[in-house]
Short mmCIF file of N, CA and C in Angstrom, two decimals:
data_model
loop_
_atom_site.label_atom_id
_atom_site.label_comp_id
_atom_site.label_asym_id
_atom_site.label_seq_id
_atom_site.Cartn_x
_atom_site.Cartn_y
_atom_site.Cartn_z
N UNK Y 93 54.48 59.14 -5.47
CA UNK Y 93 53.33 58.77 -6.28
C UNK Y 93 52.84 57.38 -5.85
N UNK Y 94 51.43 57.29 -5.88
CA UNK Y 94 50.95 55.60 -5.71
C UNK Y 94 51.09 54.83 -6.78
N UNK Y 95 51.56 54.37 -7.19
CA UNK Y 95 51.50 53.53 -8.33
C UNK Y 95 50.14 52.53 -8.22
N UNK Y 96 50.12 51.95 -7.15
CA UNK Y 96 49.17 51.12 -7.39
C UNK Y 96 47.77 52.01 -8.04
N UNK Y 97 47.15 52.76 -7.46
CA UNK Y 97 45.81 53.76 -7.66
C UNK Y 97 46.41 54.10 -9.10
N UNK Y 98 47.60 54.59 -9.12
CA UNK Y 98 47.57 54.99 -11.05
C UNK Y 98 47.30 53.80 -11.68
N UNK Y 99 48.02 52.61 -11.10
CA UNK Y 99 47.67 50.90 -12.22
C UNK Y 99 46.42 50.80 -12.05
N UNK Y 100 45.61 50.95 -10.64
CA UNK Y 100 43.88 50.70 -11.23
C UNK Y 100 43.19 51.58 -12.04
N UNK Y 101 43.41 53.25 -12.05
CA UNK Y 101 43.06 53.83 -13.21
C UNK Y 101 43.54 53.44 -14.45
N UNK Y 102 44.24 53.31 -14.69
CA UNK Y 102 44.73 52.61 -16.21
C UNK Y 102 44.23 51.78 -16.45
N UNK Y 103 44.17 50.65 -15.68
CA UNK Y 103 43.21 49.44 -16.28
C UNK Y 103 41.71 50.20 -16.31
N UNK Y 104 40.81 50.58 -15.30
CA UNK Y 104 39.72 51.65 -15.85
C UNK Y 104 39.82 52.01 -17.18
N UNK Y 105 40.83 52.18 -17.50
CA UNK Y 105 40.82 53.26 -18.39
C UNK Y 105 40.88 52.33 -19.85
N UNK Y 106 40.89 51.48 -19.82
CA UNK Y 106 41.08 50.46 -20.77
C UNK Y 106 42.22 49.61 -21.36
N UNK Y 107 43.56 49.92 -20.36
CA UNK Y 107 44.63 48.58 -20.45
C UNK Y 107 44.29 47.70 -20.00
N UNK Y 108 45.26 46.76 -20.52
CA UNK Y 108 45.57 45.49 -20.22
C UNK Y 108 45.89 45.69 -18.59
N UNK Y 109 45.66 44.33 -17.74
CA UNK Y 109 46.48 44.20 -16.27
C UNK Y 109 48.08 44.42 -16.42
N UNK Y 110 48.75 43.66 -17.39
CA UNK Y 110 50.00 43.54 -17.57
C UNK Y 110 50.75 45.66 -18.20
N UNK Y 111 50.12 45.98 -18.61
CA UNK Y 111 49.85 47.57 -18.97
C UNK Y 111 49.87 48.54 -18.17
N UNK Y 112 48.50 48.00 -17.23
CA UNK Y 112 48.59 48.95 -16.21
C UNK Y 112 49.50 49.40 -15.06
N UNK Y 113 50.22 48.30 -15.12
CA UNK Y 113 50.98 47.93 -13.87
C UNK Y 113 52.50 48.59 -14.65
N UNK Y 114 52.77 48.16 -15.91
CA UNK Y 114 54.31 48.66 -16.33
C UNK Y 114 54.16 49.84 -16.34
N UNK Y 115 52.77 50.93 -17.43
CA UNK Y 115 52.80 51.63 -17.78
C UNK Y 115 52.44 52.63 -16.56
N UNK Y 116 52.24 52.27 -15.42
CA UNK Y 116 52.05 52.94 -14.03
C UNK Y 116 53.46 53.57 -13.83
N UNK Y 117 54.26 52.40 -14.09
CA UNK Y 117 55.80 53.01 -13.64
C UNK Y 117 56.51 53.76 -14.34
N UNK Y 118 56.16 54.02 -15.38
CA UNK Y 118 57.47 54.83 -16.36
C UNK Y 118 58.10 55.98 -15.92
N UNK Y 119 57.30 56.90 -14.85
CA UNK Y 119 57.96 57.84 -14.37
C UNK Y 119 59.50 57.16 -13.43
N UNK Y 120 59.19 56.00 -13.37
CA UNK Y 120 59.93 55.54 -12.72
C UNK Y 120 61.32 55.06 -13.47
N UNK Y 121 60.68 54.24 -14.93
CA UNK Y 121 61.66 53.38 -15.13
C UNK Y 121 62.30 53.99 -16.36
N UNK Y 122 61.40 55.04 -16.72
CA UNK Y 122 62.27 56.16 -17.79
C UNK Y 122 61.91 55.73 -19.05
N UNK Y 123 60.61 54.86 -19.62
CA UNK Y 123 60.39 54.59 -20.56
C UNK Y 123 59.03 55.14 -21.06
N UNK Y 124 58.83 55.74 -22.12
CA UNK Y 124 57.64 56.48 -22.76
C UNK Y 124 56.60 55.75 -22.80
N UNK Y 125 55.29 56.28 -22.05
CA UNK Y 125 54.48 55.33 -21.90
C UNK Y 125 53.23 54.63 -22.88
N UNK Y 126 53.73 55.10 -24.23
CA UNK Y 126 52.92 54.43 -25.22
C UNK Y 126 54.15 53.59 -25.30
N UNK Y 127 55.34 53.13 -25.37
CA UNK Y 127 56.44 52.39 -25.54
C UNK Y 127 56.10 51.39 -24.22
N UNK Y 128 55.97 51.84 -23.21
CA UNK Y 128 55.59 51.08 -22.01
C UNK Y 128 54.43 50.15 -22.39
N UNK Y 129 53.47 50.29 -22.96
CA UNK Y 129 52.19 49.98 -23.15
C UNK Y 129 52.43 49.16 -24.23
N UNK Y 130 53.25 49.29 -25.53
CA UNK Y 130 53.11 48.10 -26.52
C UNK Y 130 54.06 46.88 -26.02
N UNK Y 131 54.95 47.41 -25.29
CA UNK Y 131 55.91 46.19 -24.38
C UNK Y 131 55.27 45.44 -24.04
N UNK Y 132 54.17 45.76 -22.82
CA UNK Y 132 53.67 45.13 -22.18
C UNK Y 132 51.97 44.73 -22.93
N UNK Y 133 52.16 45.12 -23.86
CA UNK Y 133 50.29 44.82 -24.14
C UNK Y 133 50.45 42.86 -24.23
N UNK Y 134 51.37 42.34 -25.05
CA UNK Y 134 51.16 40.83 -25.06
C UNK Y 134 51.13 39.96 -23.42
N UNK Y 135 51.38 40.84 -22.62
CA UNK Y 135 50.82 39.93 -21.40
C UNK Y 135 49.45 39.92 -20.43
N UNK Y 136 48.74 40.50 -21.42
CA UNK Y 136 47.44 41.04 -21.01
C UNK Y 136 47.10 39.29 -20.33
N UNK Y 137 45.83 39.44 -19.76
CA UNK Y 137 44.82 37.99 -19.65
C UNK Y 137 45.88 37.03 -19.45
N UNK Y 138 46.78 36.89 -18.95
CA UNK Y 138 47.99 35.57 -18.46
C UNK Y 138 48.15 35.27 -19.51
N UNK Y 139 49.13 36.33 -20.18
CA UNK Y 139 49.68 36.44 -21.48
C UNK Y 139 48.74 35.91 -22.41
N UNK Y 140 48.58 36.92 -23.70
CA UNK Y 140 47.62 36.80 -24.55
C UNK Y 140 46.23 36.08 -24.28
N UNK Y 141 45.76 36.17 -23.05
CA UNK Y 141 44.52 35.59 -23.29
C UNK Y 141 44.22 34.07 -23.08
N UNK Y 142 45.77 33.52 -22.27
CA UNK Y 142 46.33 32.06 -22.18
C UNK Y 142 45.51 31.70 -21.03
N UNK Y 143 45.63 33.10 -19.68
CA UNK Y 143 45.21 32.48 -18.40
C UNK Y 143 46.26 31.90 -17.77
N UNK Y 144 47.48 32.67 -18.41
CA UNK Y 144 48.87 31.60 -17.26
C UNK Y 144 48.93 32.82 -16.29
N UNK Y 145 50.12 33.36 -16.38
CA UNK Y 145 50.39 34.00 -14.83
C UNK Y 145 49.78 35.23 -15.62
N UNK Y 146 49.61 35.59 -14.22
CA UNK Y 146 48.55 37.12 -14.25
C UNK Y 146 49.15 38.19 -14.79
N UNK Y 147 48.35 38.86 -15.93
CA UNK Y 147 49.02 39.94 -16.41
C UNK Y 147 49.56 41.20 -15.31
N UNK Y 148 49.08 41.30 -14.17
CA UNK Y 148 49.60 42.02 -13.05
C UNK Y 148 50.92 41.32 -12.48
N UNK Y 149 51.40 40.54 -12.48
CA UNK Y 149 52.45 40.09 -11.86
C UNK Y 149 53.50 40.22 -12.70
N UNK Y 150 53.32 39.66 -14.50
CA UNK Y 150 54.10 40.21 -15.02
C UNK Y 150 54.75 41.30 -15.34
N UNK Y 151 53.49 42.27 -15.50
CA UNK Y 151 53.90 43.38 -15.16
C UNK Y 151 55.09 44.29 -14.25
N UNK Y 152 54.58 43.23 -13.08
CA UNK Y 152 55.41 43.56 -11.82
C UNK Y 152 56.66 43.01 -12.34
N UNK Y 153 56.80 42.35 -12.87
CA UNK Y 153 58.06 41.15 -13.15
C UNK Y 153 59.09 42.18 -14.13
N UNK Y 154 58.26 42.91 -14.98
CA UNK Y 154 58.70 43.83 -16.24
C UNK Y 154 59.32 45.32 -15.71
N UNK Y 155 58.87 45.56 -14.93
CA UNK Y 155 59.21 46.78 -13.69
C UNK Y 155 60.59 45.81 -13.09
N UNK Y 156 60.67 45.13 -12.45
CA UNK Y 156 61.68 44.54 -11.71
C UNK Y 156 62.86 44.25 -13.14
N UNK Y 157 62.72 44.16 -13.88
CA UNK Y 157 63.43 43.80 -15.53
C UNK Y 157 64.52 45.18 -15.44
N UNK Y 158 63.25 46.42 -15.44
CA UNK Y 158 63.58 47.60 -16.06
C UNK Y 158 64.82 47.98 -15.02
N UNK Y 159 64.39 48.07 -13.92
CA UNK Y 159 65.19 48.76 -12.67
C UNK Y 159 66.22 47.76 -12.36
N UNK Y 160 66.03 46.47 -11.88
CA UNK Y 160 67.02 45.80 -11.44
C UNK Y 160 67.93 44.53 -11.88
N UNK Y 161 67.41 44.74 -13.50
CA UNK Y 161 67.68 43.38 -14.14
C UNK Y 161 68.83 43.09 -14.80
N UNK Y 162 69.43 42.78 -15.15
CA UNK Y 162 70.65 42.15 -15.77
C UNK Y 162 71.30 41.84 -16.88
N UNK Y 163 72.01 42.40 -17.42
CA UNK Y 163 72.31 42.47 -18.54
C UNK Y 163 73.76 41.12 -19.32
N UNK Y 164 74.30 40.57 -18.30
CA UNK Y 164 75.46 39.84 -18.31
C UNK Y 164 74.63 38.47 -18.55
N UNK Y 165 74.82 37.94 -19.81
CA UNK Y 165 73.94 36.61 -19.47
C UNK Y 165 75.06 35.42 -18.74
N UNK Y 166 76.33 35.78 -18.90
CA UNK Y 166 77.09 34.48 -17.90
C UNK Y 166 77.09 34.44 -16.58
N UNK Y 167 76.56 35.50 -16.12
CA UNK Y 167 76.67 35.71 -15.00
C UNK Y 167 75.87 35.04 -14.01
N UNK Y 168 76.08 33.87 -13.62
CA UNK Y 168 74.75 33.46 -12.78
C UNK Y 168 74.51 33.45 -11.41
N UNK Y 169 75.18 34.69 -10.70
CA UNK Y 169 75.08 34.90 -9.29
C UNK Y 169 73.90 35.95 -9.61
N UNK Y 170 74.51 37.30 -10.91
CA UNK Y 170 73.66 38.26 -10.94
C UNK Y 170 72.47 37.99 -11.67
N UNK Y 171 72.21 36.48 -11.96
CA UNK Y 171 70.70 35.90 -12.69
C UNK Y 171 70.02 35.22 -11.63
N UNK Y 172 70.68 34.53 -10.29
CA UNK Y 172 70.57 33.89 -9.37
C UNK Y 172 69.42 34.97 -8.62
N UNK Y 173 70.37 36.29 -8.60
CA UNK Y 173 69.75 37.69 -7.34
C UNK Y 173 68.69 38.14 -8.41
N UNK Y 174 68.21 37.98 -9.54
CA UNK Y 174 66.88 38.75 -10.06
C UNK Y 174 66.08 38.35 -9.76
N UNK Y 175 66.32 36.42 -10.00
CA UNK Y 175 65.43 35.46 -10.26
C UNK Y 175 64.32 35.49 -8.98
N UNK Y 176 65.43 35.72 -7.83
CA UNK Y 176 64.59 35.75 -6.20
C UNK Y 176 63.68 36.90 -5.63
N UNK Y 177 64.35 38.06 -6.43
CA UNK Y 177 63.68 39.44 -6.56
C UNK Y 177 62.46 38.81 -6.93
N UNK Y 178 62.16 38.72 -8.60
CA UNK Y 178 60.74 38.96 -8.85
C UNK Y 178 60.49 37.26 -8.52
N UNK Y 179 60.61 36.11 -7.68
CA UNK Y 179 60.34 35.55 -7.06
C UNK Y 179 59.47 36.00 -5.55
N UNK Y 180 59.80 37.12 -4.83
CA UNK Y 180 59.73 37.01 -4.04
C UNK Y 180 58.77 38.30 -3.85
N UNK Y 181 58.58 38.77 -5.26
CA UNK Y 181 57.39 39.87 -5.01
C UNK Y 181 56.26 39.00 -5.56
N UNK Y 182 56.22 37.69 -6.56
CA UNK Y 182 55.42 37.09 -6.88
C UNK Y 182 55.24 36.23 -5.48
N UNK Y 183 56.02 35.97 -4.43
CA UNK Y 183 55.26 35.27 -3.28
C UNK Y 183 54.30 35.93 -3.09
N UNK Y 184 54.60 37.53 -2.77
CA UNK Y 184 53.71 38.57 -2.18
C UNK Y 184 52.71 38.45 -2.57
N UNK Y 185 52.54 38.92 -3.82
CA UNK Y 185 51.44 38.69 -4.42
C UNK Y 185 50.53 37.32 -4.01
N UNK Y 186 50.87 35.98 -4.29
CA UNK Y 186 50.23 35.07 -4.27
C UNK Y 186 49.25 34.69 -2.69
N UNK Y 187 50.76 35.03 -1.36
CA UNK Y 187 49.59 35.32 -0.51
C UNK Y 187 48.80 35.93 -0.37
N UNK Y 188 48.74 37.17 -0.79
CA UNK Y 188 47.41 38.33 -0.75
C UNK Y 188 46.67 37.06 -1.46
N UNK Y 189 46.64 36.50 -2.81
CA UNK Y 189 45.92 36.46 -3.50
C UNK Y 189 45.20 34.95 -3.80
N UNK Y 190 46.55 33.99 -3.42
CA UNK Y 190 46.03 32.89 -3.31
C UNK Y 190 46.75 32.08 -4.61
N UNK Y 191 47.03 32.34 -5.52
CA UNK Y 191 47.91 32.12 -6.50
C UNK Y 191 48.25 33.37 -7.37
N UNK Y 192 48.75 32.85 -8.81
CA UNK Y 192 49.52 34.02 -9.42
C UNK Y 192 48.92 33.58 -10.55
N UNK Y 193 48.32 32.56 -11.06
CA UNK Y 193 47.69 32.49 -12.20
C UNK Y 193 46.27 32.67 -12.63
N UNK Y 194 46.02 33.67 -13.71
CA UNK Y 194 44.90 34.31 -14.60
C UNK Y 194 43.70 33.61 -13.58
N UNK Y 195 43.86 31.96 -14.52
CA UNK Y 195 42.52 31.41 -14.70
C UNK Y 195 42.23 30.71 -13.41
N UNK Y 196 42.74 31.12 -12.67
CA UNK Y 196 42.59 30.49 -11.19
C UNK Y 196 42.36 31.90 -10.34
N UNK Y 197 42.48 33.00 -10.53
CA UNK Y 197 42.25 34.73 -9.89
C UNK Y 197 40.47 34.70 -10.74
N UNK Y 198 40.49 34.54 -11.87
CA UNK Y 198 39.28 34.81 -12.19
C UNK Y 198 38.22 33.59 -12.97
N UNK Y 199 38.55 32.73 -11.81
CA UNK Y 199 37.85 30.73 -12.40
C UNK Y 199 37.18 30.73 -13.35
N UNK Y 200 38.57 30.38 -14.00
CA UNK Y 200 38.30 30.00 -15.41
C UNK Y 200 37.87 30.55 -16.56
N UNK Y 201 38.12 31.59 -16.58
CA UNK Y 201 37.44 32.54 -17.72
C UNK Y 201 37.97 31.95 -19.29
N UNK Y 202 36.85 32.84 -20.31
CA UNK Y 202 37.43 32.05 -21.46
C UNK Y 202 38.98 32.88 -22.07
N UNK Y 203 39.50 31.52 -23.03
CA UNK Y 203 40.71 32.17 -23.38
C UNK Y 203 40.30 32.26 -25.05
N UNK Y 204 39.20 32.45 -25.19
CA UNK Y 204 39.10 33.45 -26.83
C UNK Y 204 40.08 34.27 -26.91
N UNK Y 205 40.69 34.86 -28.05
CA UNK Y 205 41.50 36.25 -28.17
C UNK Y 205 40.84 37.28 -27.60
N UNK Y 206 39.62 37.07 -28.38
CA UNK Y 206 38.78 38.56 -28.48
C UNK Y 206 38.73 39.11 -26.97
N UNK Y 207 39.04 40.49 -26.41
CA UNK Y 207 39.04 40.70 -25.85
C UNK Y 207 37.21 41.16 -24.65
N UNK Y 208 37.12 41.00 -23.78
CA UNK Y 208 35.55 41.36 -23.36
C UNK Y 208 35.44 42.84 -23.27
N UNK Y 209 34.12 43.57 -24.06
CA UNK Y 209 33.95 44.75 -23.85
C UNK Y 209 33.95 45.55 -22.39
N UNK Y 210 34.87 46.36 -22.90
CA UNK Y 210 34.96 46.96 -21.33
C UNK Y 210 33.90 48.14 -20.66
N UNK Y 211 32.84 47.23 -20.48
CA UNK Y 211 31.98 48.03 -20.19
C UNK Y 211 31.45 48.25 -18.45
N UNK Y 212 30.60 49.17 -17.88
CA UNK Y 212 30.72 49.18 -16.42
C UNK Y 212 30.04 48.01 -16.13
N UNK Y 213 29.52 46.63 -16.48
CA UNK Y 213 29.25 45.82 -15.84
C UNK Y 213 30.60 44.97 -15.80
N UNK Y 214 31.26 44.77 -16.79
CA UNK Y 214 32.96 44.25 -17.06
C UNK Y 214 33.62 44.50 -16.08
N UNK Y 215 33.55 46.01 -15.79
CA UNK Y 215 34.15 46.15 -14.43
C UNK Y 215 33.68 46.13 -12.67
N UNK Y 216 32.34 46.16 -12.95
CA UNK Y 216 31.85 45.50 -11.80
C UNK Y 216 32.04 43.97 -11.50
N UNK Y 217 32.35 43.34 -11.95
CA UNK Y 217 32.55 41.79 -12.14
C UNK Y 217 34.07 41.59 -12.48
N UNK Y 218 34.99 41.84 -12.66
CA UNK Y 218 36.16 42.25 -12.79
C UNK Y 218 36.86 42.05 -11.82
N UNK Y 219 37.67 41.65 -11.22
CA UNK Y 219 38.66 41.74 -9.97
C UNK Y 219 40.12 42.45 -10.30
N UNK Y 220 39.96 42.66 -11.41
CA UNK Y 220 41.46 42.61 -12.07
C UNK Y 220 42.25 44.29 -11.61
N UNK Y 221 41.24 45.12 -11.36
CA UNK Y 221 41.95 46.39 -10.57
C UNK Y 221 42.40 46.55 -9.51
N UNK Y 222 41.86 45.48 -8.40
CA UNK Y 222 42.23 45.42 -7.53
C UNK Y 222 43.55 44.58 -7.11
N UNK Y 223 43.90 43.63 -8.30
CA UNK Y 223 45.12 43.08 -8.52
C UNK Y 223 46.31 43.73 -9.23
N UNK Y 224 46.28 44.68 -9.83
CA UNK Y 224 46.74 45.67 -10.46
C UNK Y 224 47.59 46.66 -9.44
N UNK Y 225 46.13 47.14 -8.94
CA UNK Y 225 47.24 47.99 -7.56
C UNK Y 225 47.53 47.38 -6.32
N UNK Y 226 47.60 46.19 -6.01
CA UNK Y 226 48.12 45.21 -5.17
C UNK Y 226 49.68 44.90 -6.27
N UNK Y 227 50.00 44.87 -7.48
CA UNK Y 227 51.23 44.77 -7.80
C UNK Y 227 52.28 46.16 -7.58
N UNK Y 228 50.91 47.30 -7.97
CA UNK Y 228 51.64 48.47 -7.59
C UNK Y 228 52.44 48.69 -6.27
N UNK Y 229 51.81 48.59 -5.41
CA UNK Y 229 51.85 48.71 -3.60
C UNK Y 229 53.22 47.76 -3.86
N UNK Y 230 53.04 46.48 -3.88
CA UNK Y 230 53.98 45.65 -3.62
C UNK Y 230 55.18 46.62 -4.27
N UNK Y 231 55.55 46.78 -5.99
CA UNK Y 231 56.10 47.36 -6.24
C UNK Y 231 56.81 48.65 -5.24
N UNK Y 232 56.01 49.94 -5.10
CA UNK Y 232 56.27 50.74 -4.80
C UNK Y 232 57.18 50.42 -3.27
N UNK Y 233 56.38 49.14 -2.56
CA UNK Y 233 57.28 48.91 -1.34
C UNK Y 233 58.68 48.48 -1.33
N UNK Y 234 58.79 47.25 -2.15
CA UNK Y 234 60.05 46.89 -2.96
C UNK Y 234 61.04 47.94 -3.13
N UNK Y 235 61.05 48.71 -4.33
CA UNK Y 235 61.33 50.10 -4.45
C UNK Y 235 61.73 51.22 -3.33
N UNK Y 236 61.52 51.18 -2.63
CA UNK Y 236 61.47 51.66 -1.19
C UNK Y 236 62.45 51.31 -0.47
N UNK Y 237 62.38 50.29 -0.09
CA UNK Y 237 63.46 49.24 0.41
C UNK Y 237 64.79 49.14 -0.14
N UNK Y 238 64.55 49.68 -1.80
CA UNK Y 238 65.81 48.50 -2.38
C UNK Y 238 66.13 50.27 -3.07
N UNK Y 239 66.70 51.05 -2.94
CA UNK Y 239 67.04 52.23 -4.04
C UNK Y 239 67.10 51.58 -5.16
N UNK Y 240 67.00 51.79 -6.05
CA UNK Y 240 67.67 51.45 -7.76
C UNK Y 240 69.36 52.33 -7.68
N UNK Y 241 69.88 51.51 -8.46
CA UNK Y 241 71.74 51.92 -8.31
C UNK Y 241 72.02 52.46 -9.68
N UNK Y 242 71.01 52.52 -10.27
CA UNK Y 242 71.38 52.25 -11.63
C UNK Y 242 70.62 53.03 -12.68
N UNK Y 243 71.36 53.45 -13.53
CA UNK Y 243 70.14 54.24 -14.64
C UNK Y 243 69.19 53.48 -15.23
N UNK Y 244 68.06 54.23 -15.50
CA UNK Y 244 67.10 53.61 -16.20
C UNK Y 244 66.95 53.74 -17.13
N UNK Y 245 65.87 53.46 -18.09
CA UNK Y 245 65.95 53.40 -19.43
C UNK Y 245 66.08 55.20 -20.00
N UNK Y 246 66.81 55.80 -21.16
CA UNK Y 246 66.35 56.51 -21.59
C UNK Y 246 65.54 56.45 -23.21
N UNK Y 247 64.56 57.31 -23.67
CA UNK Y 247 64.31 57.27 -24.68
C UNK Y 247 64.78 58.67 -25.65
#
């Protein structure tokens, strides 16, 4: 499956960046994807609407959580090896993109709550799908590379 092309339909479709990108994966990560979707809805707009890091990266970050993340909090070799993981898919990202934060991907937009109607000029002016399935890709390559060892979530 592409993940990325499913994360830009989803955002189409009216998620969040941070949404599209988790709720792309669930076939993957074994979590129900209205459960996928309220997880991830608070990192929409660089979390809530803040403009910090891009709701696509977190996303990506939340996928990397599900599959390869860690459950031992003393453990700090196996907090050491996550940290570089979704470190090092957020490099990815940033060179494609130039950084990893909201309000610097889409200069400066406002951080009202209210969300902007998602209408087809919203998304003509929009960049945010194309960052979406640029987390996917990355993802899906990652993934590729790295098997998962491990069960995933059940519901």
């Amino acid at each position: 499956m592409d993940h990325g092309i499913q994360a830009a339909e989803l955002f189409l479709q009216g998620y969040n960046c941070a949404q599209a990108v988790f709720v792309a994966f669930s076939d993957v990560t074994g979590l129900d994807a209205a459960f996928a979707a309220k997880l991830s809805s608070s990192f929409g707009g660089g979390v809530g609407r803040m403009r910090e890091i891009c709701g696509a990266v977190s996303g990506m970050a939340m996928v990397l959580g599900v599959l390869y993340g860690y459950d031992t909090p003393g453990d700090d070799e196996i907090k050491k090896e996550h940290y570089a993981r979704v470190q090092e898919l957020a490099g990815k990202f940033w060179e494609r993109m130039g950084t990893i934060i909201c309000r610097e991907l889409l200069d400066n937009p406002s951080t009202d709550p209210t969300p902007s109607p998602r209408t087809q000029q919203y998304y003509k002016e929009r960049p945010c799908a194309r960052f979406v399935m640029l987390a996917g890709d990355l993802l899906d390559e990652y993934i590729a590379q790295h098997p998962v060892e491990k069960e995933t979530c059940e519901n």
